[in-house]
Short mmCIF file of C-alpha atoms in Angstrom, two decimals:
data_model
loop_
_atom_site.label_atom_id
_atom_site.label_comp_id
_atom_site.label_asym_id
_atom_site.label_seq_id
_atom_site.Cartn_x
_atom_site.Cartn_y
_atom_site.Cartn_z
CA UNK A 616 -13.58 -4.94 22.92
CA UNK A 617 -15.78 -4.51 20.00
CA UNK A 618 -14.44 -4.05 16.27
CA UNK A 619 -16.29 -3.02 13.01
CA UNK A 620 -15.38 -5.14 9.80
CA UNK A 621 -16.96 -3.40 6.77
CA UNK A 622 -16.51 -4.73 3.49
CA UNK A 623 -17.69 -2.08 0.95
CA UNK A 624 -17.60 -3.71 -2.89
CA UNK A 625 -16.12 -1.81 -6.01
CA UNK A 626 -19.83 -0.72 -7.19
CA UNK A 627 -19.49 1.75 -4.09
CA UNK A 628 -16.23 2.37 -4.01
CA UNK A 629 -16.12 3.66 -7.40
CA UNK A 630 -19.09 5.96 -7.55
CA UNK A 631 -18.11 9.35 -5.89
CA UNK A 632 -21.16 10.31 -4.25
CA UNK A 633 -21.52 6.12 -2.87
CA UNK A 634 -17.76 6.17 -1.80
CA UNK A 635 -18.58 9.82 -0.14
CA UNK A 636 -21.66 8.26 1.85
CA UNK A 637 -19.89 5.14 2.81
CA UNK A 638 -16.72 6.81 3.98
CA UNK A 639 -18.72 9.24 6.18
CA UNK A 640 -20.65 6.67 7.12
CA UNK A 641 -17.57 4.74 8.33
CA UNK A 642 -15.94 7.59 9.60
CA UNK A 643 -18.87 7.59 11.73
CA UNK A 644 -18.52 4.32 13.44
CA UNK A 645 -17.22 4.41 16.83
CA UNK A 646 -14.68 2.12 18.30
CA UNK A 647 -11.79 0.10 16.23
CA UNK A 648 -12.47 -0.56 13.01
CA UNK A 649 -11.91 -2.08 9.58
CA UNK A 650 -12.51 -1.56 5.88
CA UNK A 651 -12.17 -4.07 3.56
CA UNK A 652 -12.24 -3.44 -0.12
CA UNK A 653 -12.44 -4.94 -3.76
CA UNK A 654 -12.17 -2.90 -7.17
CA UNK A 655 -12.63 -5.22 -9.71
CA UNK A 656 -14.39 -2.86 -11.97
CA UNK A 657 -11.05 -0.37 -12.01
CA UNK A 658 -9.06 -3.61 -12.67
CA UNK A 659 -11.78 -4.85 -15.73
CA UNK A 660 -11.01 -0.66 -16.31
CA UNK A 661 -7.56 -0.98 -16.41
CA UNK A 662 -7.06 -4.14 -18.07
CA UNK A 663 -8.91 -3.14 -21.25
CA UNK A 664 -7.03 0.07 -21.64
CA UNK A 665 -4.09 -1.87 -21.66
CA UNK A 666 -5.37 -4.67 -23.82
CA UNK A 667 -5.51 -7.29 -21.12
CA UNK A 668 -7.97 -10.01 -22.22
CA UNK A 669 -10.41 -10.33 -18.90
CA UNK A 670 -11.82 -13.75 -18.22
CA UNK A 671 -14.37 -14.90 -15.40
CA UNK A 672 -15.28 -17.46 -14.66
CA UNK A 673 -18.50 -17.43 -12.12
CA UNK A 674 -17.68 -14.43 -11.13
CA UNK A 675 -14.15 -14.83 -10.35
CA UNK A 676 -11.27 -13.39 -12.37
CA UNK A 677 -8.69 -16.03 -14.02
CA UNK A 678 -5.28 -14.09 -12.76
CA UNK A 679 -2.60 -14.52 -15.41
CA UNK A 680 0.56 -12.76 -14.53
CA UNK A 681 -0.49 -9.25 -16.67
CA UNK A 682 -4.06 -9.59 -14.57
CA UNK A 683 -2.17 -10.06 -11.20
CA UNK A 684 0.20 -6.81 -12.16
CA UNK A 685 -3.31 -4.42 -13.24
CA UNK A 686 -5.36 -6.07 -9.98
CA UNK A 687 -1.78 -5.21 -7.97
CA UNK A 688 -1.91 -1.49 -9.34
CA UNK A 689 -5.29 -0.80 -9.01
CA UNK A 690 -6.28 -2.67 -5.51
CA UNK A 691 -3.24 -1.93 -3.66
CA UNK A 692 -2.23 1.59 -5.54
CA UNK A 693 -5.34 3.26 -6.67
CA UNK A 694 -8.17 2.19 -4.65
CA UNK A 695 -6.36 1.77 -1.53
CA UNK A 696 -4.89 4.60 -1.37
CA UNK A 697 -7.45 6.90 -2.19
CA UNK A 698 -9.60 5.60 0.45
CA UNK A 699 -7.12 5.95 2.81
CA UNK A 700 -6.58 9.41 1.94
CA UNK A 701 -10.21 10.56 1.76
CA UNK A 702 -10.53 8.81 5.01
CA UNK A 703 -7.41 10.65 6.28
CA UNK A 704 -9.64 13.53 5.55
CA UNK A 705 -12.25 12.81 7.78
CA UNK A 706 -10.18 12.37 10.87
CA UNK A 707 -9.73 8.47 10.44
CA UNK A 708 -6.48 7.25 11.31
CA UNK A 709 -6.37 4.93 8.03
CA UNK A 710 -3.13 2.57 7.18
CA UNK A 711 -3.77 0.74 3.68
CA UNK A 712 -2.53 -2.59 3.95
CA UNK A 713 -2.67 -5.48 1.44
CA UNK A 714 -2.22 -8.97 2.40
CA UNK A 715 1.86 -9.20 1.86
CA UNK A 716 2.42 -6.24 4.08
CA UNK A 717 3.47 -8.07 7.40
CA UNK A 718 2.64 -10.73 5.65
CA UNK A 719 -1.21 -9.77 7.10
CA UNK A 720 -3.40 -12.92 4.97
CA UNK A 721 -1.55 -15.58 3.77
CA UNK A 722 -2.23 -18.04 1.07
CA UNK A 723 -1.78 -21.00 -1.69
CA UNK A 724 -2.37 -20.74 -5.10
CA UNK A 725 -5.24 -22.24 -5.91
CA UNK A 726 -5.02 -25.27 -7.83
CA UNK A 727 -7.04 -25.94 -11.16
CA UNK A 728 -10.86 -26.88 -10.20
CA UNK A 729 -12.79 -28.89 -12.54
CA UNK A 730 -10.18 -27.96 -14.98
CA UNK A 731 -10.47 -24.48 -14.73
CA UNK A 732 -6.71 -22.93 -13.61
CA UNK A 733 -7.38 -19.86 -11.85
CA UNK A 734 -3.21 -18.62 -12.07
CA UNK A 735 -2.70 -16.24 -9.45
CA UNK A 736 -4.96 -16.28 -6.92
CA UNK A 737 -4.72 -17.44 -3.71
CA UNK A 738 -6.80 -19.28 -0.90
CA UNK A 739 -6.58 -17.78 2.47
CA UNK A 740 -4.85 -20.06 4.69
CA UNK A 741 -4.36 -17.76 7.42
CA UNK A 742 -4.44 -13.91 8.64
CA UNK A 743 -1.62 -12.33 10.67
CA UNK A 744 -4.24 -11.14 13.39
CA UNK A 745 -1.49 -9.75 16.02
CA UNK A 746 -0.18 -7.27 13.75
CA UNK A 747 -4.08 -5.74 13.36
CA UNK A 748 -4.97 -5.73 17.10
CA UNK A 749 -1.67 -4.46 17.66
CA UNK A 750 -2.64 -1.44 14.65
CA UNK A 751 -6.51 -1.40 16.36
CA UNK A 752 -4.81 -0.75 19.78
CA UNK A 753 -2.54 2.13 18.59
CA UNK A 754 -5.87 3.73 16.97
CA UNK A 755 -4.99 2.93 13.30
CA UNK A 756 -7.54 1.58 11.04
CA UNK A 757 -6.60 -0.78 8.67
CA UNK A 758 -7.68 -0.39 5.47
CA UNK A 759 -7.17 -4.27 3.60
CA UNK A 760 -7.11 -4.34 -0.02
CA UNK A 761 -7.73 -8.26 -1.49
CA UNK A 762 -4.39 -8.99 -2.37
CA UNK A 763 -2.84 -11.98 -0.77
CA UNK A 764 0.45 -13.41 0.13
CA UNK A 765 1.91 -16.67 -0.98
CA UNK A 766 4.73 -17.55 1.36
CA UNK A 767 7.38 -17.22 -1.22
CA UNK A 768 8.08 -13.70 -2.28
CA UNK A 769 4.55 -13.73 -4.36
CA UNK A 770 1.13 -11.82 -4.33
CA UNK A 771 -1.83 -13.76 -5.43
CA UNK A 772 -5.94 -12.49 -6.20
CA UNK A 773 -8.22 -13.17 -3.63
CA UNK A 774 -12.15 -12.45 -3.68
CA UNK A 775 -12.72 -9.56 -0.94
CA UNK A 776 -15.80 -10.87 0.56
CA UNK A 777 -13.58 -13.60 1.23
CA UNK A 778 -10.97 -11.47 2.50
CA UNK A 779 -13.64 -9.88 4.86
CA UNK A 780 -15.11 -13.25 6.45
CA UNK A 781 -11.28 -14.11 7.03
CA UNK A 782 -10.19 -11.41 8.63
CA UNK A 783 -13.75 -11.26 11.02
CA UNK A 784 -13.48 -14.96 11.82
CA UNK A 785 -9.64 -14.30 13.41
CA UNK A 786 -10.28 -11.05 15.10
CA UNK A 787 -13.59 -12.75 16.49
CA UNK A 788 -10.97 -14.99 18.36
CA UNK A 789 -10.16 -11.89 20.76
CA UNK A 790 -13.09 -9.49 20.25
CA UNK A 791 -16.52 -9.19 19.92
CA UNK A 792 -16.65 -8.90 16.07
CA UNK A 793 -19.74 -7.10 13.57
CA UNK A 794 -19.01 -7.52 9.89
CA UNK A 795 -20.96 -5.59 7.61
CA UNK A 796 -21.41 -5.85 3.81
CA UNK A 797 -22.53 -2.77 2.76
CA UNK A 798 -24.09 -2.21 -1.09
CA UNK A 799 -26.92 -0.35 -2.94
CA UNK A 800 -29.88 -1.49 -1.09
CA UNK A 801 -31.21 -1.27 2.85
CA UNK A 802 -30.50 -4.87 3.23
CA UNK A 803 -31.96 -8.38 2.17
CA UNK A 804 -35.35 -7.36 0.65
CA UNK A 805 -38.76 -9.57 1.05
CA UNK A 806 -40.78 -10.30 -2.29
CA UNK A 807 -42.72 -6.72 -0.95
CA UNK A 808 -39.41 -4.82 -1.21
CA UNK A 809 -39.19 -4.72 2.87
CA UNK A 810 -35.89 -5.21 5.16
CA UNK A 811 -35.95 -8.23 6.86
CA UNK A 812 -34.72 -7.24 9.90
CA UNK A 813 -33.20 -10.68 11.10
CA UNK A 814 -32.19 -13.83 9.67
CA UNK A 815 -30.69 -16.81 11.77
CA UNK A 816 -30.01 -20.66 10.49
CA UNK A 817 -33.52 -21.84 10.88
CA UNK A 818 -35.51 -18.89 9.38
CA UNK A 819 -33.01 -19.02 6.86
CA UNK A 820 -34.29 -22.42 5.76
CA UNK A 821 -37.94 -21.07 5.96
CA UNK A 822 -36.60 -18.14 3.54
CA UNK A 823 -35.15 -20.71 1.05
CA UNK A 824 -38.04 -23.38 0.62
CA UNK A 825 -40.90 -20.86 0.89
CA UNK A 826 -38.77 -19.50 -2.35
CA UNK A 827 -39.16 -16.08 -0.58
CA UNK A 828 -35.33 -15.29 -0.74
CA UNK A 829 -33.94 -16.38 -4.08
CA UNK A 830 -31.01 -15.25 -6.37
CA UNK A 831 -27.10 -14.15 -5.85
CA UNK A 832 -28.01 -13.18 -1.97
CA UNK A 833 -28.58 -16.76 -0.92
CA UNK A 834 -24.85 -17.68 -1.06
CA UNK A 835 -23.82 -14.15 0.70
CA UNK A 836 -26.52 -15.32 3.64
CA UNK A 837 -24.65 -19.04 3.00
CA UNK A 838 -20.90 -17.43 3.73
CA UNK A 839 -22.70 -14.87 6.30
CA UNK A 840 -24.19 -18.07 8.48
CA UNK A 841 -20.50 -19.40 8.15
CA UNK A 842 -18.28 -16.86 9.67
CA UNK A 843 -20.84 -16.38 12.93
CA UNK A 844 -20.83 -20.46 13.30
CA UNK A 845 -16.89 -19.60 12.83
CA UNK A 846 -17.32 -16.74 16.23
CA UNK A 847 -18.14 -13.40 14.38
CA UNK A 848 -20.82 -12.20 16.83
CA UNK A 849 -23.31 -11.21 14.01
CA UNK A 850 -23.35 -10.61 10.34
CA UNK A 851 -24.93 -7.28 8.58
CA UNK A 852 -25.81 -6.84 5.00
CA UNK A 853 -26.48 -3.47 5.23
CA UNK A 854 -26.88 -0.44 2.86
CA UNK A 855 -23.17 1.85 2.02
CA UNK A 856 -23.97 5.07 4.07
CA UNK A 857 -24.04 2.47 7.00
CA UNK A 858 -26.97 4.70 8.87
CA UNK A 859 -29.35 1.82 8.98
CA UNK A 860 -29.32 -1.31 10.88
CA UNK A 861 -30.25 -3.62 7.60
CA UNK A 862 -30.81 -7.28 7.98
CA UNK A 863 -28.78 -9.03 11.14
CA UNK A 864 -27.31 -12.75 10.52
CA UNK A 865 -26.83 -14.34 13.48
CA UNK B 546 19.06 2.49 19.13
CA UNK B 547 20.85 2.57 15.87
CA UNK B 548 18.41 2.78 12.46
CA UNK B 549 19.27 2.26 9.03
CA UNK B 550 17.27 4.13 6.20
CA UNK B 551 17.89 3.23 2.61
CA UNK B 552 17.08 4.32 -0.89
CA UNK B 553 17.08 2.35 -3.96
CA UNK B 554 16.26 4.11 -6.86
CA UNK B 555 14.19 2.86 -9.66
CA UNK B 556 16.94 1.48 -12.14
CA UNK B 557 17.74 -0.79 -9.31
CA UNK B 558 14.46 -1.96 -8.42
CA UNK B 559 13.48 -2.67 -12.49
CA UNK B 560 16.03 -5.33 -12.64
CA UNK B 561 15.51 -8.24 -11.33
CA UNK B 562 19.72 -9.35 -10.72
CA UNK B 563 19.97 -6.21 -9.23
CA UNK B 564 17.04 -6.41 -7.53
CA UNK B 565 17.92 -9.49 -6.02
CA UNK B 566 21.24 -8.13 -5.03
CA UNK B 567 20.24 -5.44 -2.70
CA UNK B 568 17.04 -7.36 -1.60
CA UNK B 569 19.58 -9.68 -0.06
CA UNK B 570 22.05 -6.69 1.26
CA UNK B 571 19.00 -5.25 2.78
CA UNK B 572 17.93 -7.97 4.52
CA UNK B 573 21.20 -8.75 5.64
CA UNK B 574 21.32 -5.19 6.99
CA UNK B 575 20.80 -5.73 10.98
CA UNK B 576 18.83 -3.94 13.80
CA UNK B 577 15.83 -1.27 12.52
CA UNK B 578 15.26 -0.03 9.48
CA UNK B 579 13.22 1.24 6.91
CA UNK B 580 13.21 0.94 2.66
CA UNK B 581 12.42 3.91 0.34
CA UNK B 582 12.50 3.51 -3.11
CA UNK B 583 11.31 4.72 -6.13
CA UNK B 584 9.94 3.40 -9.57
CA UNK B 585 9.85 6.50 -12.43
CA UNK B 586 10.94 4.20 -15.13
CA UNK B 587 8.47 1.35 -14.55
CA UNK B 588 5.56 5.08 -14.12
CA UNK B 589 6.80 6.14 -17.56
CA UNK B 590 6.15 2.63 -18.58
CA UNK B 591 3.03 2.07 -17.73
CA UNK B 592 2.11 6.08 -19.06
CA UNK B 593 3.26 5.22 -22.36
CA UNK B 594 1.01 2.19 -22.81
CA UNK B 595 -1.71 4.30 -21.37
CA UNK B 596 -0.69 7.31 -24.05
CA UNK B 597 -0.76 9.53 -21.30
CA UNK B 598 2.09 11.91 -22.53
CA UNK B 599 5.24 11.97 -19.66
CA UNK B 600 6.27 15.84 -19.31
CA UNK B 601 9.76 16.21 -17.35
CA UNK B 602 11.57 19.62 -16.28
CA UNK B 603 14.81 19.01 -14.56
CA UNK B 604 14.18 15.35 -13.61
CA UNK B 605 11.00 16.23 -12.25
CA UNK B 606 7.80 14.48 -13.35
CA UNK B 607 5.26 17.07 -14.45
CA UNK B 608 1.73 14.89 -12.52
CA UNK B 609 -1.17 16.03 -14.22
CA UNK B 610 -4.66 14.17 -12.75
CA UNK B 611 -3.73 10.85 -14.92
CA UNK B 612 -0.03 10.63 -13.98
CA UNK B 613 -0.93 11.04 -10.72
CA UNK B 614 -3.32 7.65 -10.83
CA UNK B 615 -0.14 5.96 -12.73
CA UNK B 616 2.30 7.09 -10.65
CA UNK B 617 -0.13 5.61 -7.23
CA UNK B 618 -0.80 2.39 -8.90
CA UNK B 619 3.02 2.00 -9.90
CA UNK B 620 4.62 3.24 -6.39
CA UNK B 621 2.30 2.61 -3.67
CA UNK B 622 1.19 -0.71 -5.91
CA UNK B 623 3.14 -2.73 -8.37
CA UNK B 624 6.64 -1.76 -6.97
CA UNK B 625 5.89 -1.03 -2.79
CA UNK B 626 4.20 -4.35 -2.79
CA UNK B 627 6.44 -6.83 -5.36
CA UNK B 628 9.64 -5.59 -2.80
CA UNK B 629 7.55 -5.91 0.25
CA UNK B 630 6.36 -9.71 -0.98
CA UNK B 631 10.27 -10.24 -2.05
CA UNK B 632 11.81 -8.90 1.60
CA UNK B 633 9.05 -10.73 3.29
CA UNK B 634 10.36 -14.38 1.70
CA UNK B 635 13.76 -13.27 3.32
CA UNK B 636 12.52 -13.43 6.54
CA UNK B 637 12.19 -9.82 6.83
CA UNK B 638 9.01 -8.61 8.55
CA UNK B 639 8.08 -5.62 5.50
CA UNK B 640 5.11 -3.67 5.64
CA UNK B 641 4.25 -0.87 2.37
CA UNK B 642 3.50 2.50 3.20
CA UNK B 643 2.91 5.67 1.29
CA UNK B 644 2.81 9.00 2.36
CA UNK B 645 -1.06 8.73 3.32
CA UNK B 646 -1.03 5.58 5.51
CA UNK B 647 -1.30 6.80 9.18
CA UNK B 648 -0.33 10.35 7.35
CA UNK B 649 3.15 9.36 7.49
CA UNK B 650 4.49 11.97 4.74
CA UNK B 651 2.23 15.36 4.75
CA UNK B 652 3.18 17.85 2.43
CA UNK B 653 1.44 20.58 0.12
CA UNK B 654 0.95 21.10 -3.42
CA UNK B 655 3.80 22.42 -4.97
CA UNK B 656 2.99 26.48 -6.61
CA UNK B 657 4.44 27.30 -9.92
CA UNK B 658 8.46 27.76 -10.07
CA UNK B 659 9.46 29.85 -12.79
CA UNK B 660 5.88 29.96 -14.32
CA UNK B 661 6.36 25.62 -14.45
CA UNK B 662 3.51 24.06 -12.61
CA UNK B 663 3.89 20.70 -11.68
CA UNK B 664 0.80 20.03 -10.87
CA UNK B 665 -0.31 17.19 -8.31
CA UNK B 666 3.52 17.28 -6.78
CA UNK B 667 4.45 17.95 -3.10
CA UNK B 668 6.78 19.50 -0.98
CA UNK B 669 7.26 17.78 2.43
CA UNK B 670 5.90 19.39 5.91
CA UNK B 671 6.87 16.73 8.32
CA UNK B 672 6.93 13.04 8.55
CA UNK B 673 4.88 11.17 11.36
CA UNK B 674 7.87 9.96 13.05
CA UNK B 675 5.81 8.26 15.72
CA UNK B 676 4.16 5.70 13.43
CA UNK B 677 7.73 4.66 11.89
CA UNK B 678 8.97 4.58 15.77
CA UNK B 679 6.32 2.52 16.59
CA UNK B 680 6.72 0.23 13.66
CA UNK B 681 10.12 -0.14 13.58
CA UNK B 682 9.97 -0.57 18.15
CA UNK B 683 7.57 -4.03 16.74
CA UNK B 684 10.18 -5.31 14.84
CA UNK B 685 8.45 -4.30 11.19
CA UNK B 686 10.15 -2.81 8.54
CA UNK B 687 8.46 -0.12 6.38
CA UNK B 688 8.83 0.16 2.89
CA UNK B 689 8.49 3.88 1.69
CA UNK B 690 6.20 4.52 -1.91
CA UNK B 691 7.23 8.63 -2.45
CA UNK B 692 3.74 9.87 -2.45
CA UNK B 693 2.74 12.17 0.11
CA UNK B 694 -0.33 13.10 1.65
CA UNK B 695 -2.07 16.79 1.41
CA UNK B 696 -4.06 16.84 4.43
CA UNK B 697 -7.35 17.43 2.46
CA UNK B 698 -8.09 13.79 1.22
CA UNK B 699 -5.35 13.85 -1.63
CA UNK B 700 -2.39 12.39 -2.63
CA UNK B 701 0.80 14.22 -4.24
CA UNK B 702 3.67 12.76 -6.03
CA UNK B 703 6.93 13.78 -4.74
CA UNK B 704 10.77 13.44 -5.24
CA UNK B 705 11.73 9.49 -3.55
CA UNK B 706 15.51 10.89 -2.61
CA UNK B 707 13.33 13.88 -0.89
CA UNK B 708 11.42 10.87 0.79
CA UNK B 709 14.02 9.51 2.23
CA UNK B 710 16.14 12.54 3.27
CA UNK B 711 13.35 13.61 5.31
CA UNK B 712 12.65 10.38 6.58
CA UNK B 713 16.06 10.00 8.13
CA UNK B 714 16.13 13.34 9.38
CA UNK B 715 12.83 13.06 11.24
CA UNK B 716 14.26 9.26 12.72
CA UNK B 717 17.68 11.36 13.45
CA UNK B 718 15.63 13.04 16.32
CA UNK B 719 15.74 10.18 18.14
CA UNK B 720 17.62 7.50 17.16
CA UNK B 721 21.33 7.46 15.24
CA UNK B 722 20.55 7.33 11.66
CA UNK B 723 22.55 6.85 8.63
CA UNK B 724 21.15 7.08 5.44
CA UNK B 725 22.18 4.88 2.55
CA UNK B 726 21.57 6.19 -1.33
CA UNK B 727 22.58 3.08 -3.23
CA UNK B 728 22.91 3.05 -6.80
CA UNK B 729 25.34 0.85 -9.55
CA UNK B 730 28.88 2.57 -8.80
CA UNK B 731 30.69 1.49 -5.81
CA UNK B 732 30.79 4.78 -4.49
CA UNK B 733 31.35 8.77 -5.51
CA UNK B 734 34.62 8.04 -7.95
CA UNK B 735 37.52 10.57 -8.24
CA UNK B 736 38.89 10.83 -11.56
CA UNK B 737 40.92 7.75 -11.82
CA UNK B 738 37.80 5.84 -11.07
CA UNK B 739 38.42 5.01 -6.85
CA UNK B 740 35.75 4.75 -4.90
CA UNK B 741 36.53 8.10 -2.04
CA UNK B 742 36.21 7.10 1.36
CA UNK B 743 35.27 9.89 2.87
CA UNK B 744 33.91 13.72 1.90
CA UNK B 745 33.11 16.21 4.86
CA UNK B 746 31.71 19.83 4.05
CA UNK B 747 35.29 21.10 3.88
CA UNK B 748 37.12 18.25 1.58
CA UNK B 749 33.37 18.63 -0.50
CA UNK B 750 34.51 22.16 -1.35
CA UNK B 751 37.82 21.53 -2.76
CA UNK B 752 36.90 18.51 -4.57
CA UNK B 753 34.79 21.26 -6.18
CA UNK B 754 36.93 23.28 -6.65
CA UNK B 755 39.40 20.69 -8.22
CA UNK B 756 37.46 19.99 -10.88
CA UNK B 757 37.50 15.89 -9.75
CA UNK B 758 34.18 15.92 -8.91
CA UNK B 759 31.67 17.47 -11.25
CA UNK B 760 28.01 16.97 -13.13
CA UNK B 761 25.46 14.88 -11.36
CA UNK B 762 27.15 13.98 -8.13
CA UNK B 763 27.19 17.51 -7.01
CA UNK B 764 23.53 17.92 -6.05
CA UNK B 765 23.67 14.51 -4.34
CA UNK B 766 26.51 15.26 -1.87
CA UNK B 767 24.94 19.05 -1.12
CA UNK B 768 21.87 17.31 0.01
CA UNK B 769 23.79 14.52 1.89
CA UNK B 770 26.05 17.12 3.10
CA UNK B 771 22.15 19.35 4.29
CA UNK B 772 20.86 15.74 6.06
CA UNK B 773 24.36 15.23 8.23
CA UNK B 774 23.37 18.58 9.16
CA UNK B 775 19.97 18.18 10.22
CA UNK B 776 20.68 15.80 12.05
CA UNK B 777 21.46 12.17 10.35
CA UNK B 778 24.37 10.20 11.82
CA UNK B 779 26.11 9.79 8.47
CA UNK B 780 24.84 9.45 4.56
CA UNK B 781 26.31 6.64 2.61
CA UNK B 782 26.71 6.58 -1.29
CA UNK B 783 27.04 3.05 -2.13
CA UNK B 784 26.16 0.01 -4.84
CA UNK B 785 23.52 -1.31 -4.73
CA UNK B 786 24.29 -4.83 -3.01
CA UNK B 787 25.03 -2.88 -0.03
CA UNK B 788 28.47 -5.16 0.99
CA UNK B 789 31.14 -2.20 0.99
CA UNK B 790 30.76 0.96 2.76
CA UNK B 791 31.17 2.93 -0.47
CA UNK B 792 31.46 6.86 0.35
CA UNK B 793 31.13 8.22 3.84
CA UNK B 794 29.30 11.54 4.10
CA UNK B 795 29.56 13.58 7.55
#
């Protein structure tokens, strides 16, 4: 059996006329299928209303226990469950699920890294993959927001991209698995603004020291090369209305 | 097959000792069942830090646009998934759910009552009985949010003890339901203060009529009294540790 993994990132899922393109897009897809999502700027949103201080480090948020109520609120509450309910719309049979329910990813806290302490967020240690394919078979469509679980009555902040590799890599181990990132653009761009259609391990390399492919995409390719070593049939980094092949990892 | 549904209303799930309390009773509770609780205290809250004024006829929460984002990060969020982390670490298998996922609560958008709109609020049309069935047939346990689902790609805020009345009478079409409210009294108290076993339509109208029963009780037992007779098994008014029977409604 085939299944879809799209991760869609909080650029797209907070811009209306993005969100309406990726969900119809997604909608689209035939076959089991799910949606991973992040919202950090809602949380960054959210916090500052309330007078949260935010902190990142390297892109990741520090999650004190004020940060791991507003990312609680606004991954699993607001963003999750509008998506499921636009998707409801459009004749998906969405179920918005965070990583505690059914205890679906579980995790660790992280502990301090070069003396940086994250708090409350969590490294995946593993994903509850019956109780998805047992949701894909019934025709449900999970809808993951990047909220782990920690074993002992806790939720802890995991990065979604993360999230989505995970959750591939273990469904990979009974079906023939396509994860997609989907953002702004058609996929990873040449220095003349062109798709590359295909990237594998070795023309990956070529990419890299010709300095053709430089930047924040070379650790997404890095993490994309990963999860198909890990059994994900193939990797796309694709643009959100998800009509266009984009660039295949594999 | 025997199914218990349950309500615990906000007060309860603020504290944390009693909390704890009917966390345990819960998942002491044996066979099926399923959790629906509310959280308008920990809503107002989180309104009041936003300065998003809290309007409130009869109990109800008026839900303009911006309660209705605080009331779906506070519900289907912060409370659905701090008791589904909590039940999980007591070995029960809890999954969140609002009215949306798999369309599980449908309703429509309240019209005016006596010229009072109440904006993004629902009335129930029917509860997806086969999703909890097939949930509850795995061995999970769902844990109810009280937002409902419009059938257009929205979400509507409606009444938890609603929620959960309709839940049990939907279960009561095919299994033998009873239907716990619990709250911090022991039971519905006559005057001297004893918990009353038992109140049937019949001994319900001359406790009425007595005078011993009076005020906000009434409304409770007239829509425990309407569930017994759509269907549910029995309705139970007990504390909210969940160890004595408290007061038998059939």
């Amino acid at each position: 059996m085939k299944v879809q993994v799209v991760k869609v990132g909080g650029q797209v899922a907070e811009d209306p006329v993005q969100l309406q393109a990726l969900l119809k897009g997604f909608a689209a897809m035939e076959g089991p299928k799910v949606l991973v999502h992040g919202g950090g700027r809602e949380a960054t949103a959210l916090a500052g209303k309330l007078g949260i201080p935010v902190q990142m480090v390297e892109g990741r948020r520090i999650t004190d226990a004020a940060t791991l109520e507003v990312v609680t609120m606004v991954y699993a509450g607001l963003v999750n469950k509008r998506l499921v309910a636009q998707l409801q719309a459009l004749g998906v049979q969405a179920i918005g699920l965070c990583g505690a329910d059914g205890a679906l990813v579980r995790s660790h806290k992280r502990p301090p890294v070069n003396g940086i302490d994250y708090g409350f967020v969590g490294d995946v240690d593993g994903v509850n993959a019956d109780l998805l394919a047992s949701l894909l078979s019934s025709g449900f469509v999970p809808v993951v927001s990047p909220l782990t679980y920690d074993g002992k009555g806790g939720l802890l902040n995991t990065n979604a991209d993360t999230i989505a590799s995970t959750v591939a890599v273990a469904l990979a181990k009974r079906f023939d698995v396509t994860l997609t990132f989907c953002f702004d653009l058609e996929g990873v761009l040449d220095a003349s603004g062109a798709v590359i259609p295909q990237i594998d391990a070795a023309s990956f390399e070529t990419l890299k020291t010709t300095g053709a492919l430089t930047g924040g995409i070379l650790p997404k390719i890095t993490n994309a090369l990963a999860a198909v070593k890990a059994g994900v049939g193939a990797v796309r980094i694709a643009k959100y209305d998800l009509k266009n092949p984009g660039t295949l990892i594999q």
